[in-house]
Amino acid sequence: VAPEDGRLWSGLARVHTLNHMLEMLPELQAPMGDTIKYAEKGVRLNAADQRSWCILAFAHTIVGNLKAGREATLTAIAQNPGSAFFRDVLGYLFILQGDWERGEALSREAVRLNPFVRETVFAGLWLSAFHREDFEEALAWAERYLDQTIFWSPLMRAAALARLGRLEEAGAAVDHLLLLRPDFAEIGSRLIRKGIKQEQAACRVEGALEMAGLQLAPAGGA
């Protein structure tokens, strides 16, 4: 791919943002300032591409630039307002940015319209339901997140189950979480805040995990 192909820069930004968020390969993490620059170059070279704007919005949001993330999310919508293809991502981004109502509406619409939605949408809907303290619904969305290789899957189940009082099942989900991330007790607060940008929501999730028997060290830098 040519160096001036925007898809390359956007794809690079997406990979680095995911690695920053999940800390899958910490030794390969790029500074998020550089990652934002990659995403910005992607939209400069491919300004009408909705996916590129979604990636820029994702990078800004995960690093905590919520205002810039929202502006990029709105620009992404403007590229193709009638498309159903990225509504799952857009809904997820709005939820992370704290626009719970708009994010949930877009996410539900994505699930209704697209039988092949990205699983990210279920994480967003879980978080929104958890925020509303509808823990039955939160558990239902968590159980639709099927990727068992990412620690967020058992984390979502553990938090919802604990708040429902199903502590034995919540403890089993914590065991699965620790199997995937043995270091989660030490760095989990940081990882939670990389994926949940509203502090109150992050604290509620931490509290639920503690109910499930997982004691977390205080958060370090996100």
PDB file of C-alpha atoms in Angstrom, residues 64-220:
ATOM      1  CA  GLY A  64      -9.698  10.871  26.883  1.00  0.00           C
ATOM      2  CA  ASN A  65     -10.131  13.717  24.373  1.00  0.00           C
ATOM      3  CA  LEU A  66     -13.905  13.401  24.596  1.00  0.00           C
ATOM      4  CA  LYS A  67     -14.746  16.734  22.939  1.00  0.00           C
ATOM      5  CA  ALA A  68     -12.515  15.993  19.946  1.00  0.00           C
ATOM      6  CA  GLY A  69     -13.850  12.443  19.881  1.00  0.00           C
ATOM      7  CA  ARG A  70     -17.432  13.690  19.720  1.00  0.00           C
ATOM      8  CA  GLU A  71     -16.597  16.154  16.934  1.00  0.00           C
ATOM      9  CA  ALA A  72     -15.013  13.361  14.900  1.00  0.00           C
ATOM     10  CA  THR A  73     -17.994  11.084  15.615  1.00  0.00           C
ATOM     11  CA  LEU A  74     -20.406  13.739  14.318  1.00  0.00           C
ATOM     12  CA  THR A  75     -18.238  14.200  11.232  1.00  0.00           C
ATOM     13  CA  ALA A  76     -18.285  10.439  10.675  1.00  0.00           C
ATOM     14  CA  ILE A  77     -22.088  10.462  10.729  1.00  0.00           C
ATOM     15  CA  ALA A  78     -22.152  13.371   8.278  1.00  0.00           C
ATOM     16  CA  GLN A  79     -20.175  11.377   5.704  1.00  0.00           C
ATOM     17  CA  ASN A  80     -23.048   8.927   5.223  1.00  0.00           C
ATOM     18  CA  PRO A  81     -26.014   9.716   7.498  1.00  0.00           C
ATOM     19  CA  GLY A  82     -28.265   6.967   6.139  1.00  0.00           C
ATOM     20  CA  SER A  83     -25.780   4.106   6.353  1.00  0.00           C
ATOM     21  CA  ALA A  84     -26.467   1.338   8.844  1.00  0.00           C
ATOM     22  CA  PHE A  85     -22.980  -0.122   8.537  1.00  0.00           C
ATOM     23  CA  PHE A  86     -21.186   1.950  11.184  1.00  0.00           C
ATOM     24  CA  ARG A  87     -24.090   2.608  13.545  1.00  0.00           C
ATOM     25  CA  ASP A  88     -22.772   0.001  15.965  1.00  0.00           C
ATOM     26  CA  VAL A  89     -19.418   1.786  16.208  1.00  0.00           C
ATOM     27  CA  LEU A  90     -20.986   5.244  16.354  1.00  0.00           C
ATOM     28  CA  GLY A  91     -23.385   4.195  19.089  1.00  0.00           C
ATOM     29  CA  TYR A  92     -20.520   2.708  21.095  1.00  0.00           C
ATOM     30  CA  LEU A  93     -18.524   5.924  20.733  1.00  0.00           C
ATOM     31  CA  PHE A  94     -21.389   8.122  21.904  1.00  0.00           C
ATOM     32  CA  ILE A  95     -21.848   5.891  24.962  1.00  0.00           C
ATOM     33  CA  LEU A  96     -18.149   6.147  25.843  1.00  0.00           C
ATOM     34  CA  GLN A  97     -18.355   9.919  25.430  1.00  0.00           C
ATOM     35  CA  GLY A  98     -21.228  10.060  27.933  1.00  0.00           C
ATOM     36  CA  ASP A  99     -24.075  10.673  25.452  1.00  0.00           C
ATOM     37  CA  TRP A 100     -25.931   7.678  26.845  1.00  0.00           C
ATOM     38  CA  GLU A 101     -29.315   8.260  25.212  1.00  0.00           C
ATOM     39  CA  ARG A 102     -28.064   8.884  21.679  1.00  0.00           C
ATOM     40  CA  GLY A 103     -25.496   6.126  21.915  1.00  0.00           C
ATOM     41  CA  GLU A 104     -27.986   3.558  23.122  1.00  0.00           C
ATOM     42  CA  ALA A 105     -30.538   4.523  20.457  1.00  0.00           C
ATOM     43  CA  LEU A 106     -27.979   4.160  17.656  1.00  0.00           C
ATOM     44  CA  SER A 107     -26.686   0.894  19.091  1.00  0.00           C
ATOM     45  CA  ARG A 108     -30.150  -0.639  19.388  1.00  0.00           C
ATOM     46  CA  GLU A 109     -30.899   0.429  15.836  1.00  0.00           C
ATOM     47  CA  ALA A 110     -27.672  -1.177  14.652  1.00  0.00           C
ATOM     48  CA  VAL A 111     -28.580  -4.464  16.344  1.00  0.00           C
ATOM     49  CA  ARG A 112     -32.068  -4.329  14.806  1.00  0.00           C
ATOM     50  CA  LEU A 113     -30.886  -3.553  11.279  1.00  0.00           C
ATOM     51  CA  ASN A 114     -27.652  -5.521  10.963  1.00  0.00           C
ATOM     52  CA  PRO A 115     -27.461  -9.253  11.783  1.00  0.00           C
ATOM     53  CA  PHE A 116     -23.648  -9.027  11.625  1.00  0.00           C
ATOM     54  CA  VAL A 117     -22.958  -6.167  14.035  1.00  0.00           C
ATOM     55  CA  ARG A 118     -19.530  -5.821  15.575  1.00  0.00           C
ATOM     56  CA  GLU A 119     -19.429  -7.205  19.112  1.00  0.00           C
ATOM     57  CA  THR A 120     -18.289  -3.802  20.350  1.00  0.00           C
ATOM     58  CA  VAL A 121     -21.928  -2.723  20.226  1.00  0.00           C
ATOM     59  CA  PHE A 122     -22.795  -5.218  22.972  1.00  0.00           C
ATOM     60  CA  ALA A 123     -20.075  -3.760  25.211  1.00  0.00           C
ATOM     61  CA  GLY A 124     -21.590  -0.319  24.751  1.00  0.00           C
ATOM     62  CA  LEU A 125     -25.109  -1.537  25.451  1.00  0.00           C
ATOM     63  CA  TRP A 126     -23.867  -3.427  28.520  1.00  0.00           C
ATOM     64  CA  LEU A 127     -22.262  -0.241  29.837  1.00  0.00           C
ATOM     65  CA  SER A 128     -25.382   1.825  29.169  1.00  0.00           C
ATOM     66  CA  ALA A 129     -27.623  -0.704  30.914  1.00  0.00           C
ATOM     67  CA  PHE A 130     -25.176  -0.915  33.829  1.00  0.00           C
ATOM     68  CA  HIS A 131     -25.234   2.888  34.057  1.00  0.00           C
ATOM     69  CA  ARG A 132     -29.055   2.761  34.244  1.00  0.00           C
ATOM     70  CA  GLU A 133     -28.751   0.025  36.896  1.00  0.00           C
ATOM     71  CA  ASP A 134     -30.716  -2.417  34.750  1.00  0.00           C
ATOM     72  CA  PHE A 135     -28.454  -5.329  35.599  1.00  0.00           C
ATOM     73  CA  GLU A 136     -30.638  -8.010  34.000  1.00  0.00           C
ATOM     74  CA  GLU A 137     -30.322  -6.211  30.680  1.00  0.00           C
ATOM     75  CA  ALA A 138     -26.633  -5.597  31.264  1.00  0.00           C
ATOM     76  CA  LEU A 139     -26.123  -9.338  31.716  1.00  0.00           C
ATOM     77  CA  ALA A 140     -28.113 -10.080  28.570  1.00  0.00           C
ATOM     78  CA  TRP A 141     -25.859  -7.796  26.510  1.00  0.00           C
ATOM     79  CA  ALA A 142     -22.714  -9.168  28.172  1.00  0.00           C
ATOM     80  CA  GLU A 143     -23.717 -12.688  27.179  1.00  0.00           C
ATOM     81  CA  ARG A 144     -23.946 -11.616  23.541  1.00  0.00           C
ATOM     82  CA  TYR A 145     -20.308 -10.533  23.611  1.00  0.00           C
ATOM     83  CA  LEU A 146     -18.869 -13.840  22.497  1.00  0.00           C
ATOM     84  CA  ASP A 147     -15.154 -13.143  22.122  1.00  0.00           C
ATOM     85  CA  GLN A 148     -13.783 -15.168  25.021  1.00  0.00           C
ATOM     86  CA  THR A 149     -10.188 -14.123  24.292  1.00  0.00           C
ATOM     87  CA  ILE A 150     -10.650 -10.533  25.544  1.00  0.00           C
ATOM     88  CA  PHE A 151     -10.867  -9.840  29.276  1.00  0.00           C
ATOM     89  CA  TRP A 152     -13.867  -7.536  28.816  1.00  0.00           C
ATOM     90  CA  SER A 153     -16.111 -10.541  28.173  1.00  0.00           C
ATOM     91  CA  PRO A 154     -15.840 -12.123  31.653  1.00  0.00           C
ATOM     92  CA  LEU A 155     -15.501  -8.673  33.236  1.00  0.00           C
ATOM     93  CA  MET A 156     -18.905  -7.613  31.902  1.00  0.00           C
ATOM     94  CA  ARG A 157     -20.523 -10.841  33.058  1.00  0.00           C
ATOM     95  CA  ALA A 158     -18.891 -10.712  36.496  1.00  0.00           C
ATOM     96  CA  ALA A 159     -20.011  -7.135  37.143  1.00  0.00           C
ATOM     97  CA  ALA A 160     -23.616  -7.754  36.086  1.00  0.00           C
ATOM     98  CA  LEU A 161     -23.881 -11.064  37.943  1.00  0.00           C
ATOM     99  CA  ALA A 162     -22.476  -9.551  41.122  1.00  0.00           C
ATOM    100  CA  ARG A 163     -25.017  -6.731  41.083  1.00  0.00           C
ATOM    101  CA  LEU A 164     -27.759  -9.317  40.582  1.00  0.00           C
ATOM    102  CA  GLY A 165     -26.576 -11.131  43.703  1.00  0.00           C
ATOM    103  CA  ARG A 166     -25.429 -14.192  41.754  1.00  0.00           C
ATOM    104  CA  LEU A 167     -22.074 -14.181  43.482  1.00  0.00           C
ATOM    105  CA  GLU A 168     -20.986 -17.763  42.800  1.00  0.00           C
ATOM    106  CA  GLU A 169     -21.426 -17.237  39.053  1.00  0.00           C
ATOM    107  CA  ALA A 170     -19.766 -13.834  39.329  1.00  0.00           C
ATOM    108  CA  GLY A 171     -16.791 -15.475  41.059  1.00  0.00           C
ATOM    109  CA  ALA A 172     -16.498 -17.998  38.226  1.00  0.00           C
ATOM    110  CA  ALA A 173     -16.466 -15.130  35.726  1.00  0.00           C
ATOM    111  CA  VAL A 174     -13.703 -13.457  37.761  1.00  0.00           C
ATOM    112  CA  ASP A 175     -11.709 -16.702  37.605  1.00  0.00           C
ATOM    113  CA  HIS A 176     -12.061 -16.613  33.805  1.00  0.00           C
ATOM    114  CA  LEU A 177     -11.016 -12.965  33.782  1.00  0.00           C
ATOM    115  CA  LEU A 178      -7.878 -13.749  35.780  1.00  0.00           C
ATOM    116  CA  LEU A 179      -7.088 -16.655  33.500  1.00  0.00           C
ATOM    117  CA  LEU A 180      -7.040 -14.222  30.577  1.00  0.00           C
ATOM    118  CA  ARG A 181      -5.283 -11.433  32.506  1.00  0.00           C
ATOM    119  CA  PRO A 182      -3.413 -12.802  35.550  1.00  0.00           C
ATOM    120  CA  ASP A 183      -2.223  -9.251  36.274  1.00  0.00           C
ATOM    121  CA  PHE A 184      -5.727  -7.785  36.367  1.00  0.00           C
ATOM    122  CA  ALA A 185      -5.812  -7.215  40.144  1.00  0.00           C
ATOM    123  CA  GLU A 186      -2.734  -4.994  39.776  1.00  0.00           C
ATOM    124  CA  ILE A 187      -3.615  -3.101  36.571  1.00  0.00           C
ATOM    125  CA  GLY A 188      -7.354  -3.643  36.222  1.00  0.00           C
ATOM    126  CA  SER A 189      -8.363  -0.191  37.443  1.00  0.00           C
ATOM    127  CA  ARG A 190      -6.202   1.346  34.733  1.00  0.00           C
ATOM    128  CA  LEU A 191      -7.575  -0.978  32.064  1.00  0.00           C
ATOM    129  CA  ILE A 192     -11.150  -0.257  33.108  1.00  0.00           C
ATOM    130  CA  ARG A 193     -10.556   3.468  32.717  1.00  0.00           C
ATOM    131  CA  LYS A 194      -9.064   2.971  29.296  1.00  0.00           C
ATOM    132  CA  GLY A 195     -12.363   1.427  28.200  1.00  0.00           C
ATOM    133  CA  ILE A 196     -14.825   3.392  30.360  1.00  0.00           C
ATOM    134  CA  LYS A 197     -14.277   7.138  30.166  1.00  0.00           C
ATOM    135  CA  GLN A 198     -16.902   8.248  32.698  1.00  0.00           C
ATOM    136  CA  GLU A 199     -15.363   8.049  36.169  1.00  0.00           C
ATOM    137  CA  GLN A 200     -18.627   7.338  37.974  1.00  0.00           C
ATOM    138  CA  ALA A 201     -19.357   4.436  35.650  1.00  0.00           C
ATOM    139  CA  ALA A 202     -15.822   3.078  36.064  1.00  0.00           C
ATOM    140  CA  CYS A 203     -16.168   3.202  39.857  1.00  0.00           C
ATOM    141  CA  ARG A 204     -19.493   1.352  39.713  1.00  0.00           C
ATOM    142  CA  VAL A 205     -17.932  -1.423  37.666  1.00  0.00           C
ATOM    143  CA  GLU A 206     -15.003  -1.645  40.080  1.00  0.00           C
ATOM    144  CA  GLY A 207     -17.409  -1.888  42.982  1.00  0.00           C
ATOM    145  CA  ALA A 208     -19.277  -4.736  41.317  1.00  0.00           C
ATOM    146  CA  LEU A 209     -16.020  -6.624  40.704  1.00  0.00           C
ATOM    147  CA  GLU A 210     -15.138  -6.210  44.360  1.00  0.00           C
ATOM    148  CA  MET A 211     -18.535  -7.704  45.246  1.00  0.00           C
ATOM    149  CA  ALA A 212     -17.505 -10.655  43.052  1.00  0.00           C
ATOM    150  CA  GLY A 213     -14.325 -11.080  45.117  1.00  0.00           C
ATOM    151  CA  LEU A 214     -11.787  -9.214  42.978  1.00  0.00           C
ATOM    152  CA  GLN A 215      -9.837  -6.583  44.906  1.00  0.00           C
ATOM    153  CA  LEU A 216      -8.233  -4.065  42.597  1.00  0.00           C
ATOM    154  CA  ALA A 217      -5.172  -1.939  43.214  1.00  0.00           C
ATOM    155  CA  PRO A 218      -5.702   1.831  42.761  1.00  0.00           C
ATOM    156  CA  ALA A 219      -5.626   3.040  39.159  1.00  0.00           C
ATOM    157  CA  GLY A 220      -2.366   4.140  37.650  1.00  0.00           C
TER     158      GLY A 220
END
